[in-house]
C-alpha atoms as a printed R data frame, in Angstrom:
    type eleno elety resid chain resno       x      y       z
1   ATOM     1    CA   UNK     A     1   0.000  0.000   0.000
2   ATOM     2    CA   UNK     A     2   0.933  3.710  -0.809
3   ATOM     3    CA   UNK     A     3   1.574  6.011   2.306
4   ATOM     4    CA   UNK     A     4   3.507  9.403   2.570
5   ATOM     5    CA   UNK     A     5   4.507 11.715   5.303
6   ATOM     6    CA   UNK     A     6   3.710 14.865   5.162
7   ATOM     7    CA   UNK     A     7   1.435 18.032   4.672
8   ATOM     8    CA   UNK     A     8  -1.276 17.538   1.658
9   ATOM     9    CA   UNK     A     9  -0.564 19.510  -1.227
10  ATOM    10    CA   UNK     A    10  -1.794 19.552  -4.888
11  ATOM    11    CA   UNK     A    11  -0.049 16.920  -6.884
12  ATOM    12    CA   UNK     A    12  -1.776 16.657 -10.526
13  ATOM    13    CA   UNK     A    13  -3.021 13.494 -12.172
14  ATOM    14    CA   UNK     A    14  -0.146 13.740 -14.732
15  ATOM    15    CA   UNK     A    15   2.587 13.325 -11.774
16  ATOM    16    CA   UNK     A    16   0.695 10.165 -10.538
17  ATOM    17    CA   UNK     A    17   0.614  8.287 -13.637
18  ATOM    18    CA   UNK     A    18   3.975  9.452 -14.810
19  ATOM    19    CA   UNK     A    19   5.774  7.928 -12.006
20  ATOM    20    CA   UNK     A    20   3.783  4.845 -11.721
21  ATOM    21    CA   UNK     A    21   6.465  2.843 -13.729
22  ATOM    22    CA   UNK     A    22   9.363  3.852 -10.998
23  ATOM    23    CA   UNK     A    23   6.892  3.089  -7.913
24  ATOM    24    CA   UNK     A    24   6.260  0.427  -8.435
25  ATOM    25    CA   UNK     A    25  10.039 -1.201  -9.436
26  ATOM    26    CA   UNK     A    26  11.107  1.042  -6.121
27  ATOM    27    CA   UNK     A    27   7.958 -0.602  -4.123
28  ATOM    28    CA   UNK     A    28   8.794 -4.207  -5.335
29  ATOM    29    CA   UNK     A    29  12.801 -4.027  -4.422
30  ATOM    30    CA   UNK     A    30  13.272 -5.338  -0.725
31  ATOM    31    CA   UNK     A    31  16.439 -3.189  -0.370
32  ATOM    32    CA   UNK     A    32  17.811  0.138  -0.718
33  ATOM    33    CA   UNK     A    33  17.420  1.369  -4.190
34  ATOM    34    CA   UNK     A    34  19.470  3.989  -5.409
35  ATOM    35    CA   UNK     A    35  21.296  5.133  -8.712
36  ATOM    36    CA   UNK     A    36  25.380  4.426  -8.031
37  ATOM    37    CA   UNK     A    37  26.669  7.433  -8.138
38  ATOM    38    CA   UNK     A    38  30.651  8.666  -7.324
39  ATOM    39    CA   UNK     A    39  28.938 11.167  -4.541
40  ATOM    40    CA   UNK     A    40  26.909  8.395  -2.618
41  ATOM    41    CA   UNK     A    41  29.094  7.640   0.120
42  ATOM    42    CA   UNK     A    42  28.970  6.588   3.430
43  ATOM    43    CA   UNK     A    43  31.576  8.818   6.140
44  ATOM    44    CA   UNK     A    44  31.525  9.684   9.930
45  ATOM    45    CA   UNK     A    45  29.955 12.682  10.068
46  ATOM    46    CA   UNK     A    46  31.311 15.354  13.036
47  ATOM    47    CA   UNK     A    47  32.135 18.457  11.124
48  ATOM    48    CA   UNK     A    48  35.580 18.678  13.175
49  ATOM    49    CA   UNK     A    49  33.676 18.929  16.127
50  ATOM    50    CA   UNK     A    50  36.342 17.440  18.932
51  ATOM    51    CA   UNK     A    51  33.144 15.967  21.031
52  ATOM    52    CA   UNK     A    52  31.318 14.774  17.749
53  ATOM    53    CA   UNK     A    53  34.691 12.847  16.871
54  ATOM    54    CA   UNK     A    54  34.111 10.658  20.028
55  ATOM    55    CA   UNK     A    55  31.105  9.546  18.057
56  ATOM    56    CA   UNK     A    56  30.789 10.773  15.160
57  ATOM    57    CA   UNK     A    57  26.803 10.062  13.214
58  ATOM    58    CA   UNK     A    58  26.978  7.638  10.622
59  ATOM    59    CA   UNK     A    59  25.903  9.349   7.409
60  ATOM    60    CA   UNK     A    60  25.014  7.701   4.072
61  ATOM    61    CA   UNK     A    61  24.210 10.126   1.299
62  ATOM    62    CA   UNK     A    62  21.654  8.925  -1.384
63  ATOM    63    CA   UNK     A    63  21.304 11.939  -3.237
64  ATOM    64    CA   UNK     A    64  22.441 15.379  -3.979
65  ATOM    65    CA   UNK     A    65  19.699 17.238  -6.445
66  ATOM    66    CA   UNK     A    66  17.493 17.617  -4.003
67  ATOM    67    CA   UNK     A    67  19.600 16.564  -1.019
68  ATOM    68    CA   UNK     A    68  18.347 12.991   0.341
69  ATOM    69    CA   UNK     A    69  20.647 11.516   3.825
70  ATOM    70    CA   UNK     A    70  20.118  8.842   5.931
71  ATOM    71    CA   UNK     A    71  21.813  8.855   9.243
72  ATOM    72    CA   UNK     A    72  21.837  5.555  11.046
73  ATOM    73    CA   UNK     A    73  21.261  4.467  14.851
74  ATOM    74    CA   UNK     A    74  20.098  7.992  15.571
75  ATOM    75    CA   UNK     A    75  18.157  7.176  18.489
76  ATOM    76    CA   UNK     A    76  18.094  4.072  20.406
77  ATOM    77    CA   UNK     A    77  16.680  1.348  21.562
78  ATOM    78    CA   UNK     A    78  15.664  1.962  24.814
79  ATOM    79    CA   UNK     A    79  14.425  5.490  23.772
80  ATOM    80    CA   UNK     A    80  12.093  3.870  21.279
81  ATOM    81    CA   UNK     A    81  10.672  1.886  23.575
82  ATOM    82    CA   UNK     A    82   9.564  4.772  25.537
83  ATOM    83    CA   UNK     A    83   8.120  7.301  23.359
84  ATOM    84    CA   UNK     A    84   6.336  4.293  21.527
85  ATOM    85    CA   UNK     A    85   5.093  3.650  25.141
86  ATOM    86    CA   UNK     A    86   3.946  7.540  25.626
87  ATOM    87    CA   UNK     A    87   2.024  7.122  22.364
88  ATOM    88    CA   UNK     A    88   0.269  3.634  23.187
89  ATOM    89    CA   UNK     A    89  -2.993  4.779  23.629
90  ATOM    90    CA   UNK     A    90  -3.114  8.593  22.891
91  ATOM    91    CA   UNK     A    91  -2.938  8.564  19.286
92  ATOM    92    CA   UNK     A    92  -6.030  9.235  16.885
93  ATOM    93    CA   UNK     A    93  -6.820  9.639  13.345
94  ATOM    94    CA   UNK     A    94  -4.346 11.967  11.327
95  ATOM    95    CA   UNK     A    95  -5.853 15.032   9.909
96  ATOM    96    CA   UNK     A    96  -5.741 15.126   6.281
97  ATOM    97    CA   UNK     A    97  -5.731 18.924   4.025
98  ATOM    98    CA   UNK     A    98  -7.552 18.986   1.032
99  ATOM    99    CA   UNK     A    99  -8.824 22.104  -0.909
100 ATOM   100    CA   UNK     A   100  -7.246 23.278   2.106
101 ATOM   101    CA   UNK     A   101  -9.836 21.946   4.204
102 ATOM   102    CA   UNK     A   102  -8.202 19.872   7.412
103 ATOM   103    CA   UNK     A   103 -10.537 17.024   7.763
104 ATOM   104    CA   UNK     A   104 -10.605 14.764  11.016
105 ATOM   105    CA   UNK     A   105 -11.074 11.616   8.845
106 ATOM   106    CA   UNK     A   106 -10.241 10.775   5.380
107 ATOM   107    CA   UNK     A   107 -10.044  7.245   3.469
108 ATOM   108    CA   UNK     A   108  -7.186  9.095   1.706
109 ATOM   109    CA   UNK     A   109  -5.527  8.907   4.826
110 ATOM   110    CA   UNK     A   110  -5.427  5.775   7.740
111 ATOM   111    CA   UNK     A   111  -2.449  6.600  10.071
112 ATOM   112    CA   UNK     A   112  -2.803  7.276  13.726
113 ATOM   113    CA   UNK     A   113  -0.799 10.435  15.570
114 ATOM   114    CA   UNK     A   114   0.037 11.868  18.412
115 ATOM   115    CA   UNK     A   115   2.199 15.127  18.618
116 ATOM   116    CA   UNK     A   116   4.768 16.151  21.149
117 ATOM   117    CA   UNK     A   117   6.589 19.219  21.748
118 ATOM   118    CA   UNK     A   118  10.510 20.033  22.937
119 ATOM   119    CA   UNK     A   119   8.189 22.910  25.671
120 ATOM   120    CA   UNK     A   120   6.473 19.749  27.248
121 ATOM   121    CA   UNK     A   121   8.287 16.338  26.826
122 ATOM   122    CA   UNK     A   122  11.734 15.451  28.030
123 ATOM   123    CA   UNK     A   123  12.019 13.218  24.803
124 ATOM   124    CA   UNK     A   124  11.571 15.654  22.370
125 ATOM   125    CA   UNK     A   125  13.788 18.021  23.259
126 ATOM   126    CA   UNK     A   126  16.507 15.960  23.839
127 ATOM   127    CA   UNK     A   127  15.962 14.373  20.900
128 ATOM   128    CA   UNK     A   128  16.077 17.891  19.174
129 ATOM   129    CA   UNK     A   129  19.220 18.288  20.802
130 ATOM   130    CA   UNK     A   130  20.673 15.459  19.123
131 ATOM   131    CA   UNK     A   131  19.309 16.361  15.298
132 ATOM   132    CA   UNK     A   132  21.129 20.111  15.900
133 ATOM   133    CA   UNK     A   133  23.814 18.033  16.158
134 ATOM   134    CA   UNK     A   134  23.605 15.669  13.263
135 ATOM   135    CA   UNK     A   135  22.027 18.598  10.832
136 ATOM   136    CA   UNK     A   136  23.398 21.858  11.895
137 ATOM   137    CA   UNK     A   137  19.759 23.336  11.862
138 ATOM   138    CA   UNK     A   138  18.076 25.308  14.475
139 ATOM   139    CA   UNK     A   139  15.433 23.184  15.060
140 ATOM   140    CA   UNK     A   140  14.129 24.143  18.484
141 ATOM   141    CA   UNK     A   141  14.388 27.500  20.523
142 ATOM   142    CA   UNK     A   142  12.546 28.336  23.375
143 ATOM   143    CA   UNK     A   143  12.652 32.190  22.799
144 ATOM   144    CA   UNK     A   144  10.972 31.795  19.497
145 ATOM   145    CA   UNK     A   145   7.067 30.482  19.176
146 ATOM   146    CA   UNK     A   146   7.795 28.791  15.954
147 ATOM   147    CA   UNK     A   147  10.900 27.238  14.925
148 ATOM   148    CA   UNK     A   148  10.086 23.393  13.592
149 ATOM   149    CA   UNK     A   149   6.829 21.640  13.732
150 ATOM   150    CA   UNK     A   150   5.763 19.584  16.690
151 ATOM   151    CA   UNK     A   151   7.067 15.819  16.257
152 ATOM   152    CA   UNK     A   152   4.365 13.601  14.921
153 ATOM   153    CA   UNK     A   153   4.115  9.703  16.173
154 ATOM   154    CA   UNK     A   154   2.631  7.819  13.253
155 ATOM   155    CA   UNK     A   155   1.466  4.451  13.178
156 ATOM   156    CA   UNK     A   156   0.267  3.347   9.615
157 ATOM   157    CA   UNK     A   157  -0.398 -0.024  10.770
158 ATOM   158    CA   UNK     A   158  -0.643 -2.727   8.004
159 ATOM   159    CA   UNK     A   159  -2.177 -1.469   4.953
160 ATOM   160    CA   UNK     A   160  -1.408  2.000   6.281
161 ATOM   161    CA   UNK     A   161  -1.995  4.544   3.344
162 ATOM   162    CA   UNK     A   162  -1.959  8.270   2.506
163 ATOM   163    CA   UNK     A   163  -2.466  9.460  -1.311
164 ATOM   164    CA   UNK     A   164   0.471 11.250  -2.855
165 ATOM   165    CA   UNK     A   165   1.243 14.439  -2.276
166 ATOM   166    CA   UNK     A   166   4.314 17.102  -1.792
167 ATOM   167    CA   UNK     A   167   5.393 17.881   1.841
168 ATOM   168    CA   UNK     A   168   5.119 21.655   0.843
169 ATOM   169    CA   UNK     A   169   3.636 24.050  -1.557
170 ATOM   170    CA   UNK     A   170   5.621 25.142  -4.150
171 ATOM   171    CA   UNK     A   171   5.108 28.663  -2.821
172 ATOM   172    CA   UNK     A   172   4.427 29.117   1.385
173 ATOM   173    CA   UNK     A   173   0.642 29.318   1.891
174 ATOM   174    CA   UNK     A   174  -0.442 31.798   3.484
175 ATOM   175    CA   UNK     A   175  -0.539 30.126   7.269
176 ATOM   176    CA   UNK     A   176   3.105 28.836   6.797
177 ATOM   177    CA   UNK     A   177   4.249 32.557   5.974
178 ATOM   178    CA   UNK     A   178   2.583 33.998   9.394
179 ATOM   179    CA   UNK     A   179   4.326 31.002  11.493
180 ATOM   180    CA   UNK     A   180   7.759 32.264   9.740
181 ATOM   181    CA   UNK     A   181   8.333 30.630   7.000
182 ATOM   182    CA   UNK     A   182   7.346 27.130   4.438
183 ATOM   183    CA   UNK     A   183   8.914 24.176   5.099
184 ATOM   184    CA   UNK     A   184  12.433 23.403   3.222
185 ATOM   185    CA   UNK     A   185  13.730 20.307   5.130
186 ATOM   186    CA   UNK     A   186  11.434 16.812   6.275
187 ATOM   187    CA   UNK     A   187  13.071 14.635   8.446
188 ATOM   188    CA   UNK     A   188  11.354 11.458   9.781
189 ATOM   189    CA   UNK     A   189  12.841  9.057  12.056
190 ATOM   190    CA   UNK     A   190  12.291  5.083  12.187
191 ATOM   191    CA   UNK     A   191  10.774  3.673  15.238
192 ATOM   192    CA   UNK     A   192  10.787  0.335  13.347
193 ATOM   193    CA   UNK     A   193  12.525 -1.605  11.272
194 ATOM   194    CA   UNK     A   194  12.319 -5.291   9.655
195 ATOM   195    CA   UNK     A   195   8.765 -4.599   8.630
196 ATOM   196    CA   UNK     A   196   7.349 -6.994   5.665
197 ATOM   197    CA   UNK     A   197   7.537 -4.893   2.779
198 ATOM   198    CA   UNK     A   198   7.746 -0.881   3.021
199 ATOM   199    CA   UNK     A   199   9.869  1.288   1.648
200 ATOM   200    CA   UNK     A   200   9.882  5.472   1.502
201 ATOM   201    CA   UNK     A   201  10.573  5.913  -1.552
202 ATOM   202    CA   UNK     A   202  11.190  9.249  -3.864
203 ATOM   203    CA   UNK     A   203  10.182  8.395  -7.841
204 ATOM   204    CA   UNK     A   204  11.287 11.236  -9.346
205 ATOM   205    CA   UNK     A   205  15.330 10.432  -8.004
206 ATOM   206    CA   UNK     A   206  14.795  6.724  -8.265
207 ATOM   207    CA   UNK     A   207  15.429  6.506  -4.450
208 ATOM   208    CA   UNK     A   208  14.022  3.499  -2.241
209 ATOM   209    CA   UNK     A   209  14.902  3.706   1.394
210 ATOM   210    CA   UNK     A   210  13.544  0.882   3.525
211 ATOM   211    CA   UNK     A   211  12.808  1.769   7.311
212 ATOM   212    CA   UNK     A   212  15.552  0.697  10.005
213 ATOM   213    CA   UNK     A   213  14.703  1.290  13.866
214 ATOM   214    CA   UNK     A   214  16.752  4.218  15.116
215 ATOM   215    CA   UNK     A   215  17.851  6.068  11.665
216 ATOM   216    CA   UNK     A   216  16.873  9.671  10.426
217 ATOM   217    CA   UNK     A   217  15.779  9.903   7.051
218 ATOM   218    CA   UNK     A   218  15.803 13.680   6.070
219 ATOM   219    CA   UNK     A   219  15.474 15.457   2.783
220 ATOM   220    CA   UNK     A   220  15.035 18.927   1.037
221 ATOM   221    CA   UNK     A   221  12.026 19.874   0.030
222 ATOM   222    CA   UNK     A   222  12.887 21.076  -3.690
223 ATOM   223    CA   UNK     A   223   9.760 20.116  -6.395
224 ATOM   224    CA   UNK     A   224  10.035 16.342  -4.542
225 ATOM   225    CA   UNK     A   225   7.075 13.907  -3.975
226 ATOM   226    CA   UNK     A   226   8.126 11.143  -1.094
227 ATOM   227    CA   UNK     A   227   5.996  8.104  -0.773
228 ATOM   228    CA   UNK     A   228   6.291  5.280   2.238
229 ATOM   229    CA   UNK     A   229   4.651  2.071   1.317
230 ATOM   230    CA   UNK     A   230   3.677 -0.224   3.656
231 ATOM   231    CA   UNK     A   231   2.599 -4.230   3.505
């Protein structure tokens, strides 16, 4: 099944059928699927910080044009366990935008979510601590009212689906403009792995990434439509 993360934005008929070829090859490969290329390498990433070089992330670069990087074992195992413990329970339906309309329910959409905030839980911010570190983005600061978005807790559960869309608007609507600014970077981290099938997947690169417990997944938001397909 076809799932995305994401805000709801117009994607046109055209875009759907054009990439159907490449979904479905990505959707059918098991593994990671990416175009071999001289610049995808993996390296220690710690940008000559002296505490980073202790231990430095684990970066794998899938893409350049737009920028697509996985960073593996991000968070842990033990920290997974508890935030998927805060969310047992608390989640509902995720709210789905169309004709900019935010609609409780939507067949277009069948994941569950629960959002949390660096202002209220310990987990958050520490885990925006760590992503500062990894990214070099100023992702949360308490003197500001809007930096990034609140996390989101998703659980697509099998045969999990959301129809395909862009994670942002060509242009900032007008609600992203008043909170500061559109969205330029998603990054979405894997609170499981070894699923049966699944992949995120980006058709217009020909990149396949499938989900492993504790990595970041993060990419720019330049004209790219991200899918994650779940059996």
């Amino acid at each position: 099944m076809c799932t995305a993360e994401g805000q709801n934005s117009a994607v046109s008929l055209c875009d759907t059928l054009f990439e159907f070829g490449t979904t479905t090859k990505l959707c059918a490969e098991p593994q990671l699927s990416v175009t071999p290329k001289n610049e995808n390498i993996c390296s220690d990433l710690h940008f000559k910080d002296p505490y980073l070089k202790l231990g430095p992330f684990k970066l794998e670069h899938l893409n350049s044009e737009p920028v697509i990087e996985m960073i593996h074992d991000v968070v842990y195992p033990d920290e997974i366990l508890d935030i998927q413990s805060q969310a047992r329970g608390e989640m509902r339906s995720t709210p789905y935008v169309e004709d900019d309309e935010s609609l409780e329910i939507s067949f277009k959409r069948t994941s569950k979510v629960k959002y949390y905030s660096e202002r209220v839980n310990a987990w958050a911010a520490k885990t925006s601590k760590r992503l500062e570190l990894a990214t070099t983005l100023n992702i949360f600061n308490p003197k500001y009212r809007f930096t990034s978005e609140n996390y989101q807790v998703m659980n697509y559960g099998v045969g999990g689906y959301i129809s395909l869309h862009m994670d942002e608007f060509r242009l900032p609507s007008n609600p992203a403009i008043f909170m500061g600014g559109g969205r330029f970077t998603t990054a979405m981290l894997y609170l499981t792995g070894d699923l049966a099938g699944g992949k995120t997947i980006f058709p217009s690169v020909n990149v396949g990434v499938p989900p492993e417990a504790g990595a970041l997944l993060y990419w720019s938001l330049k004209e790219i439509i991200a899918y994650l397909f779940i059996d």
